Each structure stands twice: as structure tokens, then as C-alpha cells.
Short mmCIF file of C-alpha atoms in Angstrom, two decimals:
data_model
loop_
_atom_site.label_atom_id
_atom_site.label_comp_id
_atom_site.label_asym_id
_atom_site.label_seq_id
_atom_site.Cartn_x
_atom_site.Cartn_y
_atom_site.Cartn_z
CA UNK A 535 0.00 0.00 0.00
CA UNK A 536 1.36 3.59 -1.40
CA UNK A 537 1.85 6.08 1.72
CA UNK A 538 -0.48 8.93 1.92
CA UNK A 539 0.88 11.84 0.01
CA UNK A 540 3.38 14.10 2.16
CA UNK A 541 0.73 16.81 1.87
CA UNK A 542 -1.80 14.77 3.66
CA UNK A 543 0.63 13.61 6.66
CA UNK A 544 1.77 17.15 7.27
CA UNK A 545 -2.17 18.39 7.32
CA UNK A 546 -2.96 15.34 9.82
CA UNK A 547 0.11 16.31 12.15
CA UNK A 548 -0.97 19.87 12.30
CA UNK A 549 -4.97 18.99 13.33
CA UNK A 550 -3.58 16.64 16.64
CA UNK A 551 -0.70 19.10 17.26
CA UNK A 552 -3.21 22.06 17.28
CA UNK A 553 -5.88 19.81 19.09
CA UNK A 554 -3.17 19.15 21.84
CA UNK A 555 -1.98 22.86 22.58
CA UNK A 556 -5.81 24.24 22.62
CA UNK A 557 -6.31 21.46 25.12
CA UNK A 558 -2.61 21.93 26.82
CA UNK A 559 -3.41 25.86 27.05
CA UNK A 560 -7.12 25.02 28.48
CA UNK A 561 -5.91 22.54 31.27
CA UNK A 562 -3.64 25.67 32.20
CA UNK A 563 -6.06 28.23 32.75
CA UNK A 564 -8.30 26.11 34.40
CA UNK A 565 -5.57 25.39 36.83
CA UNK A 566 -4.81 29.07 37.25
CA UNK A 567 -8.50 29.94 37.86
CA UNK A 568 -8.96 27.43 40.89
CA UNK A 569 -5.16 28.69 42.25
CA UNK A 570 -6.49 32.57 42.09
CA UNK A 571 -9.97 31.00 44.19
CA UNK A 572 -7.60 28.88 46.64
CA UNK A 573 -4.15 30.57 46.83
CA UNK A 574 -3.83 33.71 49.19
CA UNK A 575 -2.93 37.23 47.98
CA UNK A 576 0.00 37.88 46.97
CA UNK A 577 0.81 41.06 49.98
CA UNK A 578 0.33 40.34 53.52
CA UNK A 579 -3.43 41.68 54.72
CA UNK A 580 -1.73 44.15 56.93
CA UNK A 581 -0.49 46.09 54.15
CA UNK A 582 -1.24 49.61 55.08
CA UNK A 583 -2.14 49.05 58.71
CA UNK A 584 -1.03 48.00 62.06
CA UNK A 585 0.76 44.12 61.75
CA UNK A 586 -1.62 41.64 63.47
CA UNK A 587 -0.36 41.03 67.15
CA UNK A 588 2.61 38.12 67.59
CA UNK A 589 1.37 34.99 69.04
CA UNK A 590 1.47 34.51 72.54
CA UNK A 591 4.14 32.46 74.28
CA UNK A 592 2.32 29.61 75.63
CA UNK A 593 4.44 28.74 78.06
CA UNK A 594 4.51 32.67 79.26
CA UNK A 595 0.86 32.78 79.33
CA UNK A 596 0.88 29.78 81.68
CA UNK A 597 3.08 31.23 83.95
CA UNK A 598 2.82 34.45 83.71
CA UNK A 599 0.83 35.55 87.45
CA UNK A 600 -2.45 38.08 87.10
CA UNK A 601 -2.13 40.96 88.20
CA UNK A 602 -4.28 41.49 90.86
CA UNK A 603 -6.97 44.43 91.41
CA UNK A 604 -5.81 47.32 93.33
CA UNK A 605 -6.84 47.47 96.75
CA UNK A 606 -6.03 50.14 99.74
CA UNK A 607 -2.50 49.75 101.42
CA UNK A 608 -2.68 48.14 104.89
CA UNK A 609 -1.29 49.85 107.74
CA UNK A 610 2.45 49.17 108.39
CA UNK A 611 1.81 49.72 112.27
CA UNK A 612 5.10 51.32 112.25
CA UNK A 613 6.13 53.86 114.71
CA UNK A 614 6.08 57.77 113.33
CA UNK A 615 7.74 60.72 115.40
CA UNK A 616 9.14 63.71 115.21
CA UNK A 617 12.10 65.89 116.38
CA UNK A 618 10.82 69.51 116.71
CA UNK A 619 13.24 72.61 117.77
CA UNK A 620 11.09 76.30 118.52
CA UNK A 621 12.60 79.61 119.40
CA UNK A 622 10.58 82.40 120.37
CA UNK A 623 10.71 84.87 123.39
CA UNK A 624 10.30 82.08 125.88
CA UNK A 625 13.91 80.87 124.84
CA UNK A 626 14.95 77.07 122.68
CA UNK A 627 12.71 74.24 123.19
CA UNK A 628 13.34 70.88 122.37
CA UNK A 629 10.61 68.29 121.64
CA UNK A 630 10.88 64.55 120.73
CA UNK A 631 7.23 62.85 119.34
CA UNK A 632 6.62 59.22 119.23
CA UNK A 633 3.30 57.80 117.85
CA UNK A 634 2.28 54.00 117.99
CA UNK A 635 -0.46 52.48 116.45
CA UNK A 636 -3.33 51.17 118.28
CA UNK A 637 -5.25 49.82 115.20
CA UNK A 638 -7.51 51.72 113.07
CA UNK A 639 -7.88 55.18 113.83
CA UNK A 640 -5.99 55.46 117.15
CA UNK A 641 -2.32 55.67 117.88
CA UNK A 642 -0.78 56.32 121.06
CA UNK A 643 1.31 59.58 121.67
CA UNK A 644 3.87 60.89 123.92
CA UNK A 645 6.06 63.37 124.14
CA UNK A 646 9.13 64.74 125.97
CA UNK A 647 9.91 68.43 125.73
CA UNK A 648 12.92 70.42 127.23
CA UNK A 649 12.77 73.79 128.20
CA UNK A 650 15.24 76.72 128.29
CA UNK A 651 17.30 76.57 131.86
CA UNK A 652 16.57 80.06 132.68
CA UNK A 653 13.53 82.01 133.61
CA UNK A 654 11.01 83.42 130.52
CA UNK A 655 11.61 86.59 129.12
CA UNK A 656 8.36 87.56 130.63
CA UNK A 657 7.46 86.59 134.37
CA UNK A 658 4.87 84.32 134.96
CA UNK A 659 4.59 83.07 131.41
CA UNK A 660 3.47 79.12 130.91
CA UNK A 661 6.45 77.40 130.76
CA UNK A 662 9.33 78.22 132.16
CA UNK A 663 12.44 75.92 132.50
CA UNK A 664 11.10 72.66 132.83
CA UNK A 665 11.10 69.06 131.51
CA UNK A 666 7.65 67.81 130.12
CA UNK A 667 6.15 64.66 129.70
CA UNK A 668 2.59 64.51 127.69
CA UNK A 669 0.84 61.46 126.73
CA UNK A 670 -2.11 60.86 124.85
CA UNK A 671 -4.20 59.27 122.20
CA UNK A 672 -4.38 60.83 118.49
CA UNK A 673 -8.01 59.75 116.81
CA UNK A 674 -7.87 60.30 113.05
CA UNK A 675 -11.61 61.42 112.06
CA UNK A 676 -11.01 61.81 107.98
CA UNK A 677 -8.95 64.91 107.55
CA UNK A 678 -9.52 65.59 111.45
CA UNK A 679 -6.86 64.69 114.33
CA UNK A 680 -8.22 65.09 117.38
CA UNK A 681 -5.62 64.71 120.42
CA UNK A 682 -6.45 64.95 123.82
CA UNK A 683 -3.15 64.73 125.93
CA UNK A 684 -2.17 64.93 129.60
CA UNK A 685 1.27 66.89 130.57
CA UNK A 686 3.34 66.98 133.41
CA UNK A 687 6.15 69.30 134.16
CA UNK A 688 8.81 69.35 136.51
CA UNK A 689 11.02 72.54 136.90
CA UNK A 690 14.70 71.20 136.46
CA UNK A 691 16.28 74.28 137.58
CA UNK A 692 14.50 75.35 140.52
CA UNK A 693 14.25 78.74 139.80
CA UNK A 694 10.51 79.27 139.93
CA UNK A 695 8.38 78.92 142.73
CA UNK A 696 6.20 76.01 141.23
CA UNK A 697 8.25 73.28 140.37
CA UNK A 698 5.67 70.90 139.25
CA UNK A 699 2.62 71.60 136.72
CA UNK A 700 -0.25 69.02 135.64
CA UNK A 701 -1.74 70.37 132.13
CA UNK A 702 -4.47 68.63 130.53
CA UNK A 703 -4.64 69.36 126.49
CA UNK A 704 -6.21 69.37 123.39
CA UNK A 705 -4.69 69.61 119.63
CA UNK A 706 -7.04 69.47 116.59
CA UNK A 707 -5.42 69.18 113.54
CA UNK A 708 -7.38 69.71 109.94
CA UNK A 709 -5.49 68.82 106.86
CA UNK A 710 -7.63 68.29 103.14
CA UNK A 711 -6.25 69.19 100.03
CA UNK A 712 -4.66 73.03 100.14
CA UNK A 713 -5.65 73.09 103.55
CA UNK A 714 -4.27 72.96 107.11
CA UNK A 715 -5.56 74.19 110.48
CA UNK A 716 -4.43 74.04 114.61
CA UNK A 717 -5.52 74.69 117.54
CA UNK A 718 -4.16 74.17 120.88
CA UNK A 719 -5.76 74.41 123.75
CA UNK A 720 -3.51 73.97 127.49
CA UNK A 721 -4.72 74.20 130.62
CA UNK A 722 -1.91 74.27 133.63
CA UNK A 723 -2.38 73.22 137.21
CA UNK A 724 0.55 75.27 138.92
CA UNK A 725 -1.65 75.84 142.62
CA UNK A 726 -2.38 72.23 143.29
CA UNK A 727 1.70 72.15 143.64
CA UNK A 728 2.23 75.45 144.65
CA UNK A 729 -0.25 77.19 146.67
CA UNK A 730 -0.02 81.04 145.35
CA UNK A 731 1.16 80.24 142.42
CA UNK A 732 -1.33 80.83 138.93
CA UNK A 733 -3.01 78.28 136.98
CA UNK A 734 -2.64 79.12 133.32
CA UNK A 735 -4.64 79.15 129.75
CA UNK A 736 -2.91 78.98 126.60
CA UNK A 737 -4.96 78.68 123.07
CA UNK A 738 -2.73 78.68 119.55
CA UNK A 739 -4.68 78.44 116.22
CA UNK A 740 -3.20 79.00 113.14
CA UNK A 741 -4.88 78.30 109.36
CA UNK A 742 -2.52 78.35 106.25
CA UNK A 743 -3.50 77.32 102.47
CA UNK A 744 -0.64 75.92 100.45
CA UNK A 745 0.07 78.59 97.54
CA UNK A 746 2.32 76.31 95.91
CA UNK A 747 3.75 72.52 96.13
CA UNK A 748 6.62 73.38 98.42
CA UNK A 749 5.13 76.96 100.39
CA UNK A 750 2.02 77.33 103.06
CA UNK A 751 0.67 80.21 104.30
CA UNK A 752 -1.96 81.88 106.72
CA UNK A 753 -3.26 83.47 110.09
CA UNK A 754 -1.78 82.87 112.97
CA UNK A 755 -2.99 84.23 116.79
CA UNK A 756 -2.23 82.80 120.30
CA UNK A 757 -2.55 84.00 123.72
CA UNK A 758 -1.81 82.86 127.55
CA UNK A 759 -3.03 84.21 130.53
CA UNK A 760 -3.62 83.90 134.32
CA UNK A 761 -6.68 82.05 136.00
CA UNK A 762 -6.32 82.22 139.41
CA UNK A 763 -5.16 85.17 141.40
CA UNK A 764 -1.95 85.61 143.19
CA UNK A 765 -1.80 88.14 145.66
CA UNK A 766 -2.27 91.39 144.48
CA UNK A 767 -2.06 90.01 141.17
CA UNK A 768 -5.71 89.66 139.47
CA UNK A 769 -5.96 87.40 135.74
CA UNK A 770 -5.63 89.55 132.72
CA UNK A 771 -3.91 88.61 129.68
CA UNK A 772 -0.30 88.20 129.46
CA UNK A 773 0.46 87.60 125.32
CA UNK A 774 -1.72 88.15 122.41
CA UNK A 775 0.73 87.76 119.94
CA UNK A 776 -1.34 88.24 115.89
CA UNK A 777 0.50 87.68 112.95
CA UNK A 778 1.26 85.64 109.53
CA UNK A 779 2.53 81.77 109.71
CA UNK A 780 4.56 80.51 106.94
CA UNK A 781 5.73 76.78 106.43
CA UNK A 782 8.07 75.83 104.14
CA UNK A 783 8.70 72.19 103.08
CA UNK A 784 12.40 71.68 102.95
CA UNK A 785 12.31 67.50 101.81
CA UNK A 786 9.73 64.85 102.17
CA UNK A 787 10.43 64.69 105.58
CA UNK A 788 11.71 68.33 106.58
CA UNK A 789 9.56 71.52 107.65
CA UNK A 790 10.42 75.05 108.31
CA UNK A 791 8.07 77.66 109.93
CA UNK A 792 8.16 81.17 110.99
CA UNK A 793 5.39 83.10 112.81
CA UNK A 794 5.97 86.87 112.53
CA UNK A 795 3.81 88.71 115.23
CA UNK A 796 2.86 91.50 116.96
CA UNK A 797 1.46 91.25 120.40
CA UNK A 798 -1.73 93.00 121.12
CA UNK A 799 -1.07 92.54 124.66
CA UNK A 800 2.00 94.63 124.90
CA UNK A 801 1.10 97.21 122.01
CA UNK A 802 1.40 100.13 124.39
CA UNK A 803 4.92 99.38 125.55
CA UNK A 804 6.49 99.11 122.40
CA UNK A 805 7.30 95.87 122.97
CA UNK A 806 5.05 94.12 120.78
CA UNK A 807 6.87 93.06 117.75
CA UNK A 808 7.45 88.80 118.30
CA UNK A 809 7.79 85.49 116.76
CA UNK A 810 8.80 82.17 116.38
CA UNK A 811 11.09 80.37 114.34
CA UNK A 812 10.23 76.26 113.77
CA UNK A 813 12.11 73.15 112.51
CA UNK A 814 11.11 69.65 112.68
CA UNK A 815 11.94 66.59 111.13
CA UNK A 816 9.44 63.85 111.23
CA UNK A 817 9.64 59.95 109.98
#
């Protein structure tokens, strides 16, 4: 049998060859269609925005302790004091303050205080030279300290006719915000020692209103005098010494004040211009 002619076999090659490319080129795009459905996108999805968060350590999650929900600090029931120097017309005084917890709102307070060795610049005045004891309880009422206190002093240099003194006292102490306010109130037993010799009143308040983080200022008046008479002596006031208070906070733990007065009492005399110069350190 005679071969097709070489016409024919070239037209028969080109019909499967064409026949196998249309199909070749079909199978391909069909496999690139379900790759575009399947495949994901070429860029990252956090193109343009913040990267998704990395993956936790599982092992750091497991161990890692929660942090618990803030709650108020419990007392430390430490013991707080102070060291306290004054100078004024009645001469240096010296005061130690320790304060021990009781629970709560009470603490337990005492206090020694020395005295200047030599009689007051003005006769018959409170103090004197003495060493005093007070004790007491502080009661902390929100911003309010109230302190009722009993003192007993003792005249170390035997220069005054009563040597002994029994003073009951009170301190309230306000402190909120930009806000501060004392008052003292003393009350000295001298006759109950000492027959002849004056019981005493003594009231301090003061108010000052922080003007800036470190500086407090305000009103400041006290003023002593006589209860009892003493011979021809009758009870008028002694001091009313009216001025300005300023504090200044030295550290977290250090405090300077000076009162700059003038004393009402003594405004005919000339003698009225006073004041008092405070340090204390407290812990």
C-alpha cells in the first residue's frame, strides 16, 4: 500500500498538534482559575495598617501571674515621730514625738519636751524651764486629728516657785487638700503644787493654704493668761501675739516655719513686735 501523500501527513500532524496545545493551554487556565480561588494574595493583609499582634508564648501565658486588682495599702503599724526645735521669746525648746499604732484610727502619743534653763523673758509666762512629759491618744476622724493629751512638768532648775505643773490638752489638727488648720488648747495646774502660784490658759490656732507645692501660708494668733489670782495680782492677759505663719517644706520629711507677730497685749509698751522660728523633722 502507497503512503499517503506528504501533503496529507503534514495536514494530519498539524490537526492533533493544534488539538493538543488548545487542550494543553485550556488545562492551564483552568488550573490558574482554581489557584487565584484557593491561593492567598499575593501582599500580607496588613499592608497599610497596624501588623496583626505576635502569638502569645504559651508557656509565658501559663506562667505568667495576674495581676491582681488594686486594693487600699494596709497599715504598716510602724512607729512615726518627730524631732521639733522652737525659738521664740520664751527661749529654745526641744521636743521629741513618738506615735504608735493602736489599730484603726488610734495611735498612742507621747512626748518629751525640754525647756530653756533660765527664767522666761516675761514673768509668769506658761512654761518656764522645765522638763515635760505629755501622753495621749491621736483619733484620726477623715482629715480631722483630734488629740487629747495629759502633761506633766517638773522645773529642772528650781528657779521658779512652782516646780511641778499638771496640764491637761487638746490639739485638733485639719489637713484636706490646700488646707491645714491648729488649735491648741492647754490648761496648767501650777496651785495644786504650789499654793499662790497661777493656773494658766494657753490657746494657739493657726490656718494656712498651700500657695504652691513646696510653700504654706496663713493666720496665725495665740494667747496665755492667768486664772487664778496671786496676791495682788488679778488674771488679765499676758500675750496676744497676731500675725502671719509661713511653712516651708524643705524634703519629704523636713519643715520650716516662721510666725511673725505683733502682740496686742504689749502694744502700748512698744514691745510688741514677736515670733517664732520652727524646725522639725518627722519619719
Amino acid at each position: 500500500m502507497r503512503p499517503p501523500p506528504r501533503a496529507v501527513v503534514d495536514e494530519g500532524v498539524r490537526d492533533r498538534t493544534h488539538h493538543i496545545a488548545a487542550a494543553a493551554l485550556a488545562g492551564f487556565c483552568h488550573a490558574r482559575s482554581a489557584e487565584a480561588q484557593t491561593s492567598p494574595s499575593l501582599h500580607p493583609p496588613w499592608i497599610g495598617s497596624a501588623p496583626p499582634p505576635r502569638p502569645a508564648d504559651p508557656q509565658a501565658t501559663a506562667t505568667a501571674p495576674e495581676t491582681p486588682a488594686p486594693t487600699p495599702a494596709p497599715s504598716t503599724g510602724e512607729v512615726t515621730g518627730s524631732i521639733r526645735l522652737d525659738v521664740d521669746y520664751w527661749g529654745p525648746q526641744l521636743a521629741v514625738t513618738a506615735n504608735h499604732p493602736l489599730g484603726n484610727a488610734f495611735e498612742f502619743s507621747h512626748r518629751i519636751a525640754v525647756m530653756p534653763a533660765s527664767p522666761p523673758a516675761r514673768e509668769g509666762s506658761l512654761l518656764g524651764s522645765s522638763l515635760t512629759y505629755n501622753a495621749g491618744i491621736n483619733w484620726t476622724v477623715g482629715p480631722l486629728v483630734v488629740s487629747p493629751q495629759l502633761g506633766f512638768s517638773w522645773d529642772a532648775s528650781g528657779q521658779n516657785t512652782g516646780s511641778m505643773s499638771l496640764s491637761p490638752q487638746l490639739y485638733l489638727t485639719y489637713d484636706r487638700g490646700k488646707a491645714y488648720a491648729e488649735l491648741w488648747l492647754w490648761y496648767a495646774f501650777n496651785e495644786m503644787f504650789a499654793p499662790g502660784v497661777q493656773d494658766w490658759f494657753y490657746l494657739r490656732a493657726l490656718a494656712m493654704y498651700r500657695v504652691s507645692s513646696r510653700v504654706a501660708v496663713g493666720p496665725e494668733v495665740e494667747f496665755d493668761m492667768p486664772t487664778t489670782q496671786s496676791g495682788n495680782s488679778t488674771p488679765a492677759l499676758n500675750r496676744m501675739p497676731t500675725g502671719v505663719v509661713t511653712q516651708v517644706d524643705i524634703g519629704a520629711h523636713m519643715n520650716l516655719l516662721l510666725f511673725a507677730a505683733y502682740d496686742l497685749a504689749h502694744a502700748s509698751d512698744n514691745d510688741g513686735f514677736t515670733g517664732r522660728l520652727s524646725w522639725w523633722y518627722s519619719w
